[in-house]
mmCIF file of C-alpha atoms in Angstrom:
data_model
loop_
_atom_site.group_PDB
_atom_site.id
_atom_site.type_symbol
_atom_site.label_atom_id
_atom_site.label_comp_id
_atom_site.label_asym_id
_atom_site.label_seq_id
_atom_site.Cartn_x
_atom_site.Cartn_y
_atom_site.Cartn_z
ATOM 1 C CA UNK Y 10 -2.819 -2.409 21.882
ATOM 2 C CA UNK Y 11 -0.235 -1.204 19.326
ATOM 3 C CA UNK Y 12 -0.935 1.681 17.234
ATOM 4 C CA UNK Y 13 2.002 1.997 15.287
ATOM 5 C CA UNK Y 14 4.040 0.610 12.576
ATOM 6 C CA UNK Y 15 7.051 0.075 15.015
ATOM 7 C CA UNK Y 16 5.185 -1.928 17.221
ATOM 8 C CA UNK Y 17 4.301 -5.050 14.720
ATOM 9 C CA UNK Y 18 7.117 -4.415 12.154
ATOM 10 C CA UNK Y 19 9.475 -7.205 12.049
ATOM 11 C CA UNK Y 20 13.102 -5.328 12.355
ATOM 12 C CA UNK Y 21 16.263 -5.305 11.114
ATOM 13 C CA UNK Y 22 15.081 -6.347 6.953
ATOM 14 C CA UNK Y 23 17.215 -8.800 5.494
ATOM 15 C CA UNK Y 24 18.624 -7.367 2.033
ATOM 16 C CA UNK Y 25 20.172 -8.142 -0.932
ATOM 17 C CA UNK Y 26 22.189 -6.906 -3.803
ATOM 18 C CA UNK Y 27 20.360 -6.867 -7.184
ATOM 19 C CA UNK Y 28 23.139 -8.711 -8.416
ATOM 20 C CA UNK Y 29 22.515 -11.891 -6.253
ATOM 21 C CA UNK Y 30 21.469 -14.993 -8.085
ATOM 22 C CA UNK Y 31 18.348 -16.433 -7.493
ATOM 23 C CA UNK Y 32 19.707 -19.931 -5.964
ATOM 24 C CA UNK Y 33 21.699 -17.671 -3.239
ATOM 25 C CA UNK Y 34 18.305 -15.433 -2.242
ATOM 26 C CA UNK Y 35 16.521 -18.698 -2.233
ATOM 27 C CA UNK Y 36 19.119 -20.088 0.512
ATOM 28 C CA UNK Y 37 19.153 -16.968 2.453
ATOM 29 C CA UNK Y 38 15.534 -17.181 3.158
ATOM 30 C CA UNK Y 39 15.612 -20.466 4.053
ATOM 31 C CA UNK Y 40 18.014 -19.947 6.573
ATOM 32 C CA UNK Y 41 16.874 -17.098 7.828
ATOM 33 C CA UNK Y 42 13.155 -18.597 7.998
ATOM 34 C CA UNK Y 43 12.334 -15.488 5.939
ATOM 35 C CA UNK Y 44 9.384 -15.019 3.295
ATOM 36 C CA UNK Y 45 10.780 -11.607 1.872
ATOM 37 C CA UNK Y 46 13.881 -9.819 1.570
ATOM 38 C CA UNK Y 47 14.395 -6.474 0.216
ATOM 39 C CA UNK Y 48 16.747 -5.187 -2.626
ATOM 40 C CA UNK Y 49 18.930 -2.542 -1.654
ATOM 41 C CA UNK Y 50 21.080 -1.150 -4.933
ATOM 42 C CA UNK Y 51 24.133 0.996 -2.317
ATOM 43 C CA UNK Y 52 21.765 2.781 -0.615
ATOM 44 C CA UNK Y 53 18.532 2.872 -2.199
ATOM 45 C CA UNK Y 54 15.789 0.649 -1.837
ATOM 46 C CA UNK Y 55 14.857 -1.052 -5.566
ATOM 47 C CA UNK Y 56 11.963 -3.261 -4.464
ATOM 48 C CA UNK Y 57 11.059 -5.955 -2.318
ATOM 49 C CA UNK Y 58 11.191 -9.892 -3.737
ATOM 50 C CA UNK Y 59 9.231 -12.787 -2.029
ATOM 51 C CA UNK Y 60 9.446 -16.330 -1.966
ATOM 52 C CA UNK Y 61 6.030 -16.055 -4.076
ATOM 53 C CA UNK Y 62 8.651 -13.840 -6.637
ATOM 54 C CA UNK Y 63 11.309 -16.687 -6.674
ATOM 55 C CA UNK Y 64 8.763 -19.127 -7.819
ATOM 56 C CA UNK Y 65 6.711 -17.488 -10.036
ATOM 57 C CA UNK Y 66 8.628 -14.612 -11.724
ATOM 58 C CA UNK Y 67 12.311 -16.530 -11.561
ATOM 59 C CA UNK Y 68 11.730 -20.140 -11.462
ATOM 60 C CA UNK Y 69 8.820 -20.656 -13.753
ATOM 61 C CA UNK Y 70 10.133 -18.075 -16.199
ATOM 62 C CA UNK Y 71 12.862 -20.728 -17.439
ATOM 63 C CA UNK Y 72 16.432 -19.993 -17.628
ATOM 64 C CA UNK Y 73 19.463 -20.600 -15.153
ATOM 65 C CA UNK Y 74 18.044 -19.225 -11.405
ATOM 66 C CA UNK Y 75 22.499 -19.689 -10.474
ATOM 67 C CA UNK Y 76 22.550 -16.850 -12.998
ATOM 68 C CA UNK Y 77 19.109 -14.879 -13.413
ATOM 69 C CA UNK Y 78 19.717 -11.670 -11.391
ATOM 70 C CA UNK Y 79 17.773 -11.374 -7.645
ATOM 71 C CA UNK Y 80 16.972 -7.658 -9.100
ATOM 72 C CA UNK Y 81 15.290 -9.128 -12.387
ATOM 73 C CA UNK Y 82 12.222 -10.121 -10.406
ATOM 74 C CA UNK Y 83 11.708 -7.950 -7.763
ATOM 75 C CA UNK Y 84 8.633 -6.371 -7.033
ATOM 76 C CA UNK Y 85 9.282 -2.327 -7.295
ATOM 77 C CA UNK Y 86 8.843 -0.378 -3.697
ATOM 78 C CA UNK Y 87 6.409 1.109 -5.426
ATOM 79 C CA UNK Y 88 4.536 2.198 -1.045
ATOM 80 C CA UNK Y 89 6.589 2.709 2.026
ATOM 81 C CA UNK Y 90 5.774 2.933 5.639
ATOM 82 C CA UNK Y 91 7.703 5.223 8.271
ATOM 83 C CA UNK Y 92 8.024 3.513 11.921
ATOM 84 C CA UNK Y 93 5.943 5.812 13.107
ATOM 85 C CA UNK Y 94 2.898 5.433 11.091
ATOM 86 C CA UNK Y 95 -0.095 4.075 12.350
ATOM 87 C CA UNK Y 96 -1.553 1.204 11.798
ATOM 88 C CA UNK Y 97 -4.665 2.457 9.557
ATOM 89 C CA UNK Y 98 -1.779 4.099 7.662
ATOM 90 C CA UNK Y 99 -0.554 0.753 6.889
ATOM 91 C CA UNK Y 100 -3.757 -1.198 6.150
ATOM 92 C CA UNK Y 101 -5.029 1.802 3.846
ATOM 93 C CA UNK Y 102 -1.446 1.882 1.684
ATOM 94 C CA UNK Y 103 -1.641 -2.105 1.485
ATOM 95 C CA UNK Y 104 -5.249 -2.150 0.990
ATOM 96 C CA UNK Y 105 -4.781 0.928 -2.379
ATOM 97 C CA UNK Y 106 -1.556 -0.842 -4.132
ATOM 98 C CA UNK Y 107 -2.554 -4.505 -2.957
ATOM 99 C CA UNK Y 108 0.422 -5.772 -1.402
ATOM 100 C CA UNK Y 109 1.169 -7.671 1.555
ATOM 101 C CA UNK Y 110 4.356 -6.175 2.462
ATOM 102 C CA UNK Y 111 5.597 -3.047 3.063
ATOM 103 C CA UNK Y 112 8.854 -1.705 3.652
ATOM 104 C CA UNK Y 113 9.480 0.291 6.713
ATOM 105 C CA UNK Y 114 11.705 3.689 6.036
ATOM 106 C CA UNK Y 115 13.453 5.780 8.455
ATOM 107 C CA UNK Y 116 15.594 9.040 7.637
ATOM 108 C CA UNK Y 117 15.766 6.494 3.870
ATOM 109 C CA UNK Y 118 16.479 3.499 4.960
ATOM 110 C CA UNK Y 119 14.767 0.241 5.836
ATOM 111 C CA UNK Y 120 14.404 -0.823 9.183
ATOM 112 C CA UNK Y 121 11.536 -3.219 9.124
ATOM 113 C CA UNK Y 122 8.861 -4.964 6.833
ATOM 114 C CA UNK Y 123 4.831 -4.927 7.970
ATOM 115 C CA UNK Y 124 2.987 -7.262 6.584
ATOM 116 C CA UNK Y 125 -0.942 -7.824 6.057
ATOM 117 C CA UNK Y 126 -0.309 -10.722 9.140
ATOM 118 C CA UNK Y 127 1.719 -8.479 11.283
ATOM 119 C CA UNK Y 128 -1.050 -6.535 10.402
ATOM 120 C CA UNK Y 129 -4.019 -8.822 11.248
ATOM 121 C CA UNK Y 130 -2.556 -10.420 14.290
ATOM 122 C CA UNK Y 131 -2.665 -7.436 15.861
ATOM 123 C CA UNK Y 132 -5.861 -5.791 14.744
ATOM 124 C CA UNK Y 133 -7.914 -9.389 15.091
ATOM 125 C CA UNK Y 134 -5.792 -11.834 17.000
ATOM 126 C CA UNK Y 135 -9.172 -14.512 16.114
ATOM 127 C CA UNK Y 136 -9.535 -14.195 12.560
ATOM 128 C CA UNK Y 137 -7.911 -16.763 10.186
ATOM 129 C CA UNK Y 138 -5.422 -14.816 9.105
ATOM 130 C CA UNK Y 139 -3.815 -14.186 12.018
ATOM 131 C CA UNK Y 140 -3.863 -17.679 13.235
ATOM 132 C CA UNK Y 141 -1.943 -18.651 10.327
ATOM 133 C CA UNK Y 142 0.462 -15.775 10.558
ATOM 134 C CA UNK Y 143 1.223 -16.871 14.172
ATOM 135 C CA UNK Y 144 1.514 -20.362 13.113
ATOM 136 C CA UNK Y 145 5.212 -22.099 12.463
ATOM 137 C CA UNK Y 146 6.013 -23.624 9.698
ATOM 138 C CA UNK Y 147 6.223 -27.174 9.334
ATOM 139 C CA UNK Y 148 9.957 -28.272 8.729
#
């Protein structure tokens, strides 16, 4: 049974410049079968944006999304995880700032994303949760 963050994280983050438009992101995490990417400003991690984000904070707020800024909507890193963190660590910091994602930080920069699935898979592979976190989409 895993304990720690490294063990469930999903590795290697996809990331994106704050500068990206929203059509581009959008594309990305299609094609990388992705529901989050975080935005990485040179070397520093400005927040995390979801496909939830895209939708509701660039799409529904009007305007051009092939010109409204990726770093416009992005949901501040506001919690962070280290690799080495348990488990507990992770559920407590999602369960205090209620978010399903956190970024994983090493020496300051990303190397993973938890999330409350990666999360629940692992501490109760038979709830609901996890079965739809194991689940593929449907293309």
């Amino acid at each position: 049974m895993a304990t720690k963050v490294r063990d469930i994280m999903t590795g290697s983050p996809t990331s994106v410049s704050p500068e990206l438009d929203l059509v581009t992101v959008a594309r990305a995490m299609r094609d990388e079968d992705i529901g989050a990417v975080l935005v990485i400003d040179g070397e520093d991690l400005q927040g995390l944006v979801t496909d939830r984000d895209l939708v509701v904070r660039g799409l529904a707020a009007g305007g051009d999304p092939a010109h409204a800024k990726i770093g416009g909507i992005a949901s501040r890193a506001t919690a962070t995880v280290g690799p080495d963190d348990s488990l507990d660590k992770a559920a407590q910091i999602m369960r205090e700032r209620s978010v399903r994602r956190l970024p994983v930080m090493e020496e300051g920069r990303p190397v993973g994303i938890v999330s409350i699935g990666d999360l629940a898979m692992e501490k109760d592979s038979e709830s609901a949760l996890a079965d739809i976190s194991a689940a593929r989409p449907n293309t």
